[in-house]
Short mmCIF file of C-alpha atoms and ligand atoms in Angstrom, two decimals:
data_model
loop_
_atom_site.label_atom_id
_atom_site.label_comp_id
_atom_site.label_asym_id
_atom_site.label_seq_id
_atom_site.Cartn_x
_atom_site.Cartn_y
_atom_site.Cartn_z
CA MET A 1 -4.56 -9.24 43.85
CA PRO A 2 -5.80 -10.38 47.30
CA PHE A 3 -3.70 -12.61 49.57
CA SER A 4 -6.30 -15.36 49.27
CA ALA A 5 -5.55 -15.64 45.53
CA LEU A 6 -2.09 -16.94 46.45
CA GLY A 7 -3.60 -20.05 48.04
CA LEU A 8 -3.55 -18.77 51.60
CA SER A 9 -6.29 -19.61 54.09
CA PRO A 10 -8.88 -16.91 54.93
CA GLU A 11 -7.42 -16.69 58.48
CA LEU A 12 -3.96 -15.86 57.19
CA ALA A 13 -5.31 -13.42 54.59
CA ARG A 14 -7.28 -11.75 57.39
CA ALA A 15 -4.20 -11.47 59.62
CA ALA A 16 -2.26 -9.90 56.74
CA GLY A 17 -5.10 -7.39 56.37
CA ASP A 18 -4.98 -6.66 60.11
CA LEU A 19 -1.32 -5.70 59.68
CA GLY A 20 -2.33 -3.25 56.98
CA PHE A 21 -1.17 -5.41 54.06
CA SER A 22 -3.89 -4.85 51.46
CA THR A 23 -2.14 -6.52 48.54
CA PRO A 24 0.88 -8.83 48.43
CA THR A 25 4.24 -7.35 47.48
CA PRO A 26 6.05 -8.77 44.38
CA ILE A 27 8.27 -11.11 46.44
CA GLN A 28 5.15 -12.38 48.25
CA VAL A 29 3.29 -12.94 44.96
CA GLN A 30 6.11 -15.09 43.63
CA ALA A 31 7.36 -16.85 46.74
CA ILE A 32 4.13 -17.81 48.55
CA PRO A 33 2.66 -20.22 45.93
CA ALA A 34 6.07 -21.88 45.39
CA ILE A 35 6.57 -22.42 49.13
CA LEU A 36 3.04 -23.78 49.51
CA ARG A 37 3.88 -26.29 46.74
CA GLY A 38 6.76 -27.52 48.88
CA ALA A 39 9.62 -26.15 46.76
CA ASP A 40 13.04 -25.14 48.06
CA LEU A 41 13.59 -21.49 47.27
CA THR A 42 15.99 -18.58 47.24
CA GLY A 43 14.15 -15.30 47.55
CA SER A 44 15.91 -12.09 46.76
CA ALA A 45 14.27 -8.67 46.71
CA GLN A 46 14.95 -5.14 47.88
CA THR A 47 15.35 -4.35 51.55
CA GLY A 48 12.00 -3.59 53.16
CA SER A 49 10.00 -5.42 50.50
CA GLY A 50 8.06 -7.80 52.73
CA LYS A 51 10.29 -10.87 52.85
CA THR A 52 9.20 -11.89 56.38
CA ALA A 53 5.58 -12.36 55.35
CA ALA A 54 6.77 -13.95 52.08
CA PHE A 55 8.03 -16.93 54.09
CA GLY A 56 5.95 -16.41 57.25
CA LEU A 57 2.49 -16.77 55.68
CA PRO A 58 3.14 -20.02 53.78
CA LEU A 59 5.15 -21.41 56.71
CA LEU A 60 2.16 -20.96 59.02
CA GLN A 61 -0.20 -22.45 56.48
CA LEU A 62 1.99 -25.52 55.96
CA LEU A 63 2.21 -26.02 59.72
CA GLN A 64 -1.57 -25.84 60.08
CA GLN A 65 -1.78 -28.84 57.84
CA GLY A 66 -1.13 -31.86 60.05
CA ARG A 67 -1.01 -29.84 63.25
CA SER A 68 -2.85 -32.37 65.39
CA GLN A 69 0.15 -34.21 66.82
CA THR A 70 0.91 -33.97 70.48
CA PRO A 71 3.27 -33.31 72.05
CA ARG A 72 4.37 -30.41 69.91
CA ARG A 73 7.43 -31.05 67.78
CA VAL A 74 9.55 -28.37 66.15
CA ARG A 75 8.45 -28.52 62.53
CA ALA A 76 9.79 -25.18 61.33
CA LEU A 77 13.08 -23.49 62.18
CA VAL A 78 13.82 -19.90 61.22
CA LEU A 79 17.46 -18.85 61.64
CA VAL A 80 18.43 -15.18 61.75
CA PRO A 81 21.77 -13.46 62.36
CA THR A 82 20.85 -11.02 65.14
CA ARG A 83 18.87 -11.09 68.37
CA GLU A 84 16.82 -8.07 67.37
CA LEU A 85 15.83 -9.73 64.12
CA ALA A 86 14.83 -12.91 65.98
CA ALA A 87 12.48 -10.88 68.19
CA GLN A 88 11.08 -9.01 65.19
CA VAL A 89 10.48 -12.12 63.07
CA GLY A 90 8.85 -13.87 66.04
CA GLU A 91 6.51 -10.93 66.50
CA VAL A 92 5.52 -10.89 62.81
CA LEU A 93 4.85 -14.66 62.84
CA ARG A 94 2.70 -14.35 65.97
CA SER A 95 0.68 -11.53 64.40
CA LEU A 96 0.24 -13.44 61.17
CA GLY A 97 -0.84 -16.56 63.06
CA GLN A 98 -3.31 -14.82 65.36
CA HIS A 99 -6.51 -16.09 63.69
CA LEU A 100 -5.41 -19.66 62.99
CA PRO A 101 -8.00 -22.23 64.13
CA LEU A 102 -5.30 -24.40 65.70
CA PRO A 103 -2.93 -22.02 67.46
CA LEU A 104 0.74 -22.61 66.81
CA ARG A 105 3.33 -22.16 69.49
CA ILE A 106 6.16 -19.93 68.30
CA ALA A 107 9.32 -19.91 70.41
CA VAL A 108 11.90 -17.15 69.98
CA VAL A 109 15.38 -17.82 71.33
CA PHE A 110 18.52 -15.69 71.20
CA GLY A 111 21.63 -15.04 73.23
CA GLY A 112 22.51 -12.27 75.65
CA VAL A 113 19.66 -13.13 78.02
CA SER A 114 19.30 -15.92 80.57
CA ILE A 115 18.86 -19.33 78.98
CA ASN A 116 16.59 -20.68 81.74
CA PRO A 117 13.31 -18.98 80.74
CA GLN A 118 13.93 -20.10 77.16
CA MET A 119 14.45 -23.69 78.34
CA MET A 120 11.25 -23.49 80.39
CA GLY A 121 9.43 -21.99 77.42
CA LEU A 122 10.43 -24.94 75.26
CA ARG A 123 9.22 -27.53 77.79
CA GLY A 124 5.76 -27.83 76.32
CA GLY A 125 7.29 -28.03 72.85
CA ALA A 126 6.99 -25.55 70.02
CA ASP A 127 5.81 -25.71 66.43
CA VAL A 128 8.11 -22.97 65.19
CA VAL A 129 11.46 -21.89 66.60
CA VAL A 130 12.97 -18.57 65.57
CA ALA A 131 16.60 -18.49 66.67
CA THR A 132 20.05 -17.06 66.42
CA PRO A 133 22.46 -19.96 65.75
CA GLY A 134 24.64 -19.72 68.89
CA ARG A 135 21.81 -19.80 71.43
CA LEU A 136 20.04 -22.55 69.51
CA LEU A 137 23.16 -24.71 69.79
CA ASP A 138 23.34 -23.99 73.53
CA LEU A 139 19.72 -25.08 73.92
CA LEU A 140 20.38 -28.23 71.93
CA ASP A 141 23.38 -28.97 74.16
CA HIS A 142 20.99 -28.68 77.12
CA ASN A 143 18.54 -31.06 75.44
CA ALA A 144 15.91 -28.32 75.58
CA LEU A 145 14.66 -29.23 72.10
CA LYS A 146 15.25 -31.55 69.18
CA LEU A 147 15.44 -30.73 65.51
CA ALA A 148 14.76 -34.21 64.16
CA SER A 149 11.20 -33.29 63.13
CA VAL A 150 12.03 -30.08 61.28
CA GLU A 151 10.26 -30.07 57.92
CA LEU A 152 10.93 -26.46 57.00
CA LEU A 153 14.16 -24.50 57.44
CA VAL A 154 14.29 -20.78 56.72
CA LEU A 155 17.50 -18.75 56.63
CA ASP A 156 16.57 -15.08 56.85
CA GLU A 157 19.42 -12.76 55.82
CA ALA A 158 20.78 -15.98 54.34
CA ASP A 159 23.98 -14.55 52.88
CA ARG A 160 25.01 -13.31 56.31
CA LEU A 161 24.29 -16.70 57.88
CA LEU A 162 26.20 -18.48 55.13
CA ASP A 163 29.29 -16.31 55.40
CA LEU A 164 32.34 -17.22 57.42
CA GLY A 165 31.25 -15.66 60.71
CA PHE A 166 28.49 -18.24 61.13
CA ALA A 167 30.01 -21.14 59.14
CA ASP A 168 30.84 -23.42 62.08
CA GLU A 169 27.56 -22.89 63.90
CA LEU A 170 25.57 -23.40 60.73
CA GLN A 171 27.40 -26.61 59.87
CA ARG A 172 26.67 -28.01 63.32
CA LEU A 173 23.01 -27.12 63.04
CA LEU A 174 22.62 -28.50 59.53
CA ALA A 175 24.05 -31.81 60.75
CA LEU A 176 21.20 -32.04 63.28
CA LEU A 177 18.43 -31.39 60.78
CA PRO A 178 16.72 -34.09 58.74
CA ALA A 179 18.12 -34.25 55.20
CA ARG A 180 14.57 -34.43 53.85
CA ARG A 181 13.17 -30.99 54.43
CA GLN A 182 12.10 -27.86 52.63
CA THR A 183 14.72 -25.12 52.75
CA LEU A 184 14.19 -21.42 52.05
CA PHE A 185 16.85 -18.72 51.79
CA PHE A 186 15.90 -15.05 51.85
CA SER A 187 18.03 -11.93 51.57
CA ALA A 188 18.28 -8.65 49.72
CA THR A 189 21.81 -9.59 48.70
CA PHE A 190 23.27 -12.86 47.42
CA PRO A 191 26.93 -12.38 46.50
CA PRO A 192 27.99 -14.98 43.87
CA ASP A 193 30.16 -17.05 46.24
CA VAL A 194 27.30 -17.32 48.72
CA GLN A 195 24.92 -18.22 45.91
CA THR A 196 27.19 -21.13 44.96
CA LEU A 197 27.27 -22.38 48.54
CA ALA A 198 23.51 -21.92 48.86
CA GLU A 199 22.89 -24.11 45.81
CA THR A 200 24.62 -27.05 47.51
CA LEU A 201 22.13 -26.87 50.38
CA LEU A 202 18.97 -26.68 48.29
CA ARG A 203 17.09 -29.22 46.15
CA GLU A 204 16.13 -27.91 42.71
CA PRO A 205 15.38 -24.52 44.17
CA VAL A 206 12.93 -22.07 42.72
CA ARG A 207 14.74 -18.76 42.36
CA VAL A 208 12.60 -15.76 43.05
CA GLU A 209 14.34 -12.53 42.24
CA VAL A 210 12.43 -9.33 42.19
CA PRO A 211 14.56 -6.96 40.15
CA ALA A 212 14.55 -3.33 41.12
CA THR A 213 12.06 -1.29 39.14
CA PRO A 214 10.86 2.26 39.72
CA ASP A 215 7.68 0.73 41.18
CA ASN A 216 9.21 -1.57 43.77
CA THR A 217 12.53 0.11 44.52
CA PRO A 218 12.36 1.90 47.79
CA GLY A 219 12.46 5.61 47.21
CA ILE A 220 15.83 6.06 48.88
CA LEU A 221 17.62 9.22 47.84
CA GLN A 222 21.37 8.61 48.17
CA ARG A 223 23.59 11.62 48.85
CA VAL A 224 27.36 11.65 49.18
CA ILE A 225 28.92 14.56 51.05
CA GLN A 226 32.65 15.16 50.93
CA VAL A 227 34.06 16.18 54.29
CA ASP A 228 37.29 15.85 56.26
CA ALA A 229 37.17 12.95 58.69
CA ASP A 230 37.60 15.23 61.69
CA LYS A 231 34.70 17.46 60.65
CA ARG A 232 32.10 14.73 60.40
CA THR A 233 30.48 15.23 63.81
CA GLN A 234 30.25 18.95 63.19
CA LEU A 235 28.70 18.30 59.78
CA LEU A 236 26.25 15.85 61.29
CA ARG A 237 25.18 18.40 63.90
CA HIS A 238 24.82 20.99 61.16
CA LEU A 239 22.64 18.67 59.07
CA LEU A 240 20.51 17.71 62.06
CA LYS A 241 19.86 21.35 62.76
CA GLU A 242 19.55 22.74 59.25
CA SER A 243 17.62 19.88 57.69
CA GLY A 244 15.31 19.35 60.66
CA TRP A 245 15.99 15.61 60.69
CA ASP A 246 14.21 14.19 63.69
CA ARG A 247 14.99 10.47 63.54
CA VAL A 248 18.35 9.39 62.21
CA LEU A 249 20.25 6.10 62.28
CA VAL A 250 23.97 6.83 62.09
CA PHE A 251 26.33 3.99 61.15
CA VAL A 252 29.93 3.94 62.37
CA ALA A 253 32.68 1.34 62.12
CA THR A 254 33.22 0.31 65.74
CA ARG A 255 31.50 0.04 69.08
CA TYR A 256 33.93 2.61 70.44
CA ALA A 257 32.99 5.03 67.67
CA ALA A 258 29.29 4.45 68.39
CA GLU A 259 29.84 5.45 72.02
CA HIS A 260 32.11 8.33 71.12
CA VAL A 261 29.98 9.90 68.39
CA ALA A 262 26.79 9.49 70.43
CA TRP A 263 28.51 11.09 73.41
CA LYS A 264 29.77 14.03 71.33
CA LEU A 265 26.31 14.60 69.89
CA HIS A 266 24.78 14.31 73.33
CA GLN A 267 27.27 16.87 74.67
CA SER A 268 26.07 19.32 72.07
CA GLY A 269 22.43 18.88 73.00
CA VAL A 270 21.36 16.24 70.49
CA PHE A 271 19.15 13.51 71.87
CA ALA A 272 21.52 10.71 70.79
CA THR A 273 22.41 7.29 72.15
CA PRO A 274 24.64 4.39 71.08
CA PHE A 275 23.48 0.92 70.01
CA HIS A 276 26.04 -1.87 69.64
CA GLY A 277 27.06 -5.36 70.66
CA ASP A 278 28.79 -4.39 73.92
CA LEU A 279 25.51 -3.25 75.46
CA SER A 280 23.53 -5.72 77.54
CA GLN A 281 20.65 -7.35 75.71
CA GLY A 282 18.23 -5.51 77.98
CA LYS A 283 19.77 -2.19 77.01
CA ARG A 284 19.80 -3.13 73.31
CA ALA A 285 16.11 -3.96 73.40
CA GLU A 286 15.34 -0.79 75.33
CA VAL A 287 17.21 1.50 72.92
CA LEU A 288 15.60 -0.09 69.88
CA ALA A 289 12.11 0.12 71.39
CA GLN A 290 12.70 3.74 72.38
CA PHE A 291 13.99 4.60 68.92
CA LYS A 292 10.91 2.97 67.34
CA ASN A 293 8.77 5.02 69.73
CA GLU A 294 10.55 8.17 68.59
CA GLN A 295 12.17 8.80 71.97
CA TRP A 296 15.65 9.27 70.49
CA ASP A 297 16.47 11.65 67.65
CA VAL A 298 19.70 9.87 66.78
CA VAL A 299 20.92 6.33 67.34
CA VAL A 300 24.59 5.75 66.55
CA THR A 301 25.21 2.12 65.70
CA THR A 302 27.51 -0.46 64.17
CA ASP A 303 26.54 -2.95 61.48
CA LEU A 304 24.64 -4.74 64.24
CA ALA A 305 21.63 -2.69 63.11
CA ALA A 306 22.33 -3.06 59.39
CA ARG A 307 20.35 -6.23 58.77
CA GLY A 308 16.63 -6.73 58.65
CA ILE A 309 15.59 -4.41 61.45
CA ASP A 310 12.32 -2.76 60.52
CA ILE A 311 11.84 0.74 61.89
CA GLU A 312 8.72 2.27 60.45
CA GLN A 313 9.09 5.68 58.92
CA LEU A 314 12.77 6.06 59.57
CA PRO A 315 13.53 9.03 57.34
CA VAL A 316 17.33 9.21 57.38
CA VAL A 317 20.34 6.88 57.52
CA VAL A 318 23.85 8.33 57.70
CA ASN A 319 27.06 6.48 56.87
CA TYR A 320 29.37 8.43 59.18
CA ASP A 321 31.93 5.70 58.58
CA LEU A 322 31.56 3.82 55.32
CA PRO A 323 30.57 0.16 55.51
CA ARG A 324 33.24 -2.41 54.78
CA SER A 325 31.42 -4.00 51.89
CA ALA A 326 28.99 -3.04 49.16
CA VAL A 327 26.59 -5.65 50.57
CA ASP A 328 26.57 -3.89 53.94
CA TYR A 329 25.94 -0.59 52.16
CA VAL A 330 22.75 -2.03 50.64
CA HIS A 331 21.54 -3.32 54.01
CA ARG A 332 22.42 -0.14 55.90
CA ILE A 333 20.62 2.23 53.56
CA GLY A 334 17.74 -0.27 53.42
CA ARG A 335 16.81 0.63 57.00
CA THR A 336 15.09 3.65 55.48
CA GLY A 337 12.54 3.71 52.65
CA ARG A 338 10.78 0.57 53.85
CA ALA A 339 7.45 -0.76 52.62
CA GLY A 340 7.27 1.71 49.77
CA GLU A 341 8.09 4.77 51.86
CA SER A 342 10.75 7.25 50.82
CA GLY A 343 13.98 7.80 52.67
CA LEU A 344 17.33 9.53 52.60
CA ALA A 345 20.75 7.88 52.89
CA VAL A 346 23.72 10.19 53.34
CA SER A 347 27.32 8.96 53.15
CA PHE A 348 30.24 11.00 54.43
CA VAL A 349 33.28 10.55 52.22
CA SER A 350 36.71 12.00 52.94
CA ASN A 351 39.68 12.04 50.63
CA GLY A 352 40.96 9.02 52.52
CA THR A 353 37.79 6.98 51.94
CA GLU A 354 36.95 8.13 48.42
CA ALA A 355 38.61 5.08 46.81
CA HIS A 356 36.66 2.75 49.05
CA PHE A 357 33.38 4.45 48.21
CA ARG A 358 34.15 4.19 44.51
CA LEU A 359 34.46 0.42 44.94
CA ILE A 360 31.09 0.30 46.68
CA GLU A 361 29.58 2.29 43.80
CA LYS A 362 31.15 -0.03 41.24
CA ARG A 363 29.81 -3.15 42.95
CA GLN A 364 26.34 -1.63 43.18
CA ASN A 365 26.34 -0.06 39.72
CA LEU A 366 26.00 3.35 41.25
CA SER A 367 27.45 6.65 40.25
CA LEU A 368 26.51 9.26 42.79
CA PRO A 369 27.34 12.95 42.58
CA ARG A 370 29.65 14.30 45.29
CA GLU A 371 28.45 17.29 47.27
CA GLN A 372 30.35 19.81 49.34
CA LEU A 373 28.63 22.01 51.86
CA PRO A 374 29.79 25.57 52.55
CA GLY A 375 32.04 25.60 55.61
CA PHE A 376 32.74 21.86 55.33
CA GLU A 377 34.78 21.68 52.13
CA PRO A 378 37.50 19.01 52.53
CA THR A 379 41.05 20.22 53.01
CA GLU A 380 42.80 16.91 53.69
CA ALA A 381 45.19 15.68 51.05
CA GLU A 382 44.08 12.58 49.14
CA ALA A 383 45.51 9.43 50.75
CA PRO A 384 48.10 7.80 48.51
CA VAL A 385 46.78 4.44 47.34
CA GLY A 386 48.13 1.60 49.49
CA ALA A 387 49.65 3.98 51.98
CA GLY A 388 50.18 2.70 55.45
CA ALA A 389 47.69 -0.12 55.32
CA GLY A 390 49.12 -3.25 53.89
CA GLY A 391 50.29 -2.05 50.48
CA ILE A 392 53.37 -4.08 49.60
CA LYS A 393 56.39 -2.09 48.48
CA GLY A 394 57.26 -2.62 44.85
CA LYS A 395 53.97 -4.36 44.16
CA ARG A 396 51.13 -2.71 42.30
CA PRO A 397 48.30 -2.39 44.79
CA ASN A 398 45.46 -4.76 44.08
CA LYS A 399 41.81 -4.21 44.95
CA LYS A 400 42.29 -5.49 48.49
CA ASP A 401 45.26 -3.19 49.07
CA LYS A 402 43.19 -0.25 47.88
CA LEU A 403 40.36 -1.27 50.12
CA ARG A 404 42.71 -1.58 53.08
CA ALA A 405 44.20 1.81 52.29
CA ALA A 406 40.80 3.40 52.17
CA GLN A 407 39.84 1.60 55.30
CA ALA A 408 42.94 2.82 57.12
CA SER A 409 41.33 6.06 58.00
CA LEU A 410 38.44 4.22 59.57
CA ASP A 411 38.84 2.68 62.98
CA SER A 412 39.56 -1.02 63.10
CA GLY A 413 37.62 -3.80 64.81
CA ALA A 414 34.12 -3.88 63.40
CA ASP A 415 31.25 -5.08 65.50
CA LYS A 416 31.41 -8.81 64.94
CA SER A 417 29.33 -10.11 67.79
CA ARG A 418 25.72 -9.82 66.79
P1 AMP B 501 10.20 -6.97 55.74
O1 AMP B 501 10.95 -6.90 54.42
O2 AMP B 501 9.56 -8.29 55.96
O3 AMP B 501 11.02 -6.49 56.90
O4 AMP B 501 8.99 -5.94 55.61
C1 AMP B 501 9.23 -4.58 55.42
C2 AMP B 501 8.01 -3.77 55.78
O5 AMP B 501 6.96 -3.99 54.84
C3 AMP B 501 7.42 -4.10 57.14
O6 AMP B 501 7.14 -2.89 57.81
C4 AMP B 501 6.14 -4.84 56.83
O7 AMP B 501 5.18 -4.62 57.83
C5 AMP B 501 5.73 -4.24 55.51
N1 AMP B 501 4.97 -5.15 54.62
C6 AMP B 501 5.18 -6.46 54.42
N2 AMP B 501 4.29 -6.96 53.52
C7 AMP B 501 3.50 -5.93 53.14
C8 AMP B 501 2.38 -5.81 52.23
N3 AMP B 501 1.92 -6.84 51.53
N4 AMP B 501 1.82 -4.59 52.10
C9 AMP B 501 2.29 -3.54 52.81
N5 AMP B 501 3.32 -3.58 53.68
C10 AMP B 501 3.93 -4.77 53.83
#
């Protein structure tokens, strides 16, 4: 099916073709006509399945209609949880809009960089604003833009934006938006509590869910290797060498661990660098661009890089530390195997984190075989459930206690600032 069959203009279909999109993906087939009809929508499909164009193409088409007003007013707002994702979504929208007869101005704003150029950039107005919530609020406080004309609101990685970390900022923003608007939520994961909250913000939403099938599931091979916690760096070096992995995204639990593991790898001659929220925005952008250009073999990161970031042909993701939640597991491993490619996701599990990994498997309906590699067989004793991490004496440990116990062997203080 061609893009034009979904009701898109020839200019947008052509731009999709320029990006190498010959046919729409399943989420695009289902979401684009519904959005063009003006429906509210929740869109849920695998990581790497083309969600940006699923909202980007119809958004641009809707904005073309009635685009004659001057001065420019913000008619579409796309909220995303990380700065890197803001830049990426802005880039995709600009590419998709390149042939439009009436050019649209797309402003991208996020924190960690000087606010002044962004204020200047908004002076002539913008048709679309792609933003992280905190910086958008700062710009609103500076009267750099108004949201009273927003007709279309998109939450990309919606479950992340609707969770507690962003709750206050999101509430403040929603209060500034017109009640009459079209609202679209997209994510690969919609935990039930978030789904309930989402429903309160949408009007008779169309639900587009693309269930995983052998045809549309990214070909991500998931391996679980049992190893003592203190042997993980050695094992990683071994795998890098023996398996010939040349581009690997390694997830750890903390910014400190990202620095530390990258440093240890670097010491042993691996071309590795850290990527986390304590780096300056300039450095973050540089590392990501260099990784995309294949200048680093290994980037060691926190969950900062777990959401949305699209790195073409990234062959391997490693969970050096396990993610806190099953949702994060899905997003982390989804950095590989994008757009129909295949990929490999390796998780290191020690006796201390085995219980936690079992919970992740249960939530994701997975049952993965455990592997042991010669020379790296675990020797640590299994951590007693509830030990040392919040288990209450005399009380049977509940799921949270077990999670805490499993988590105890991981460092504390995940990377919260995106
Ligand atoms: P996204 O889920 O939006 O991050 O997209 C994941 C990857 O799929 C990106 O590399 C896109 O360029 C690519 N992509 C999106 N739509 C299509 C399509 N219709 N055909 C082929 N690739 C696509």
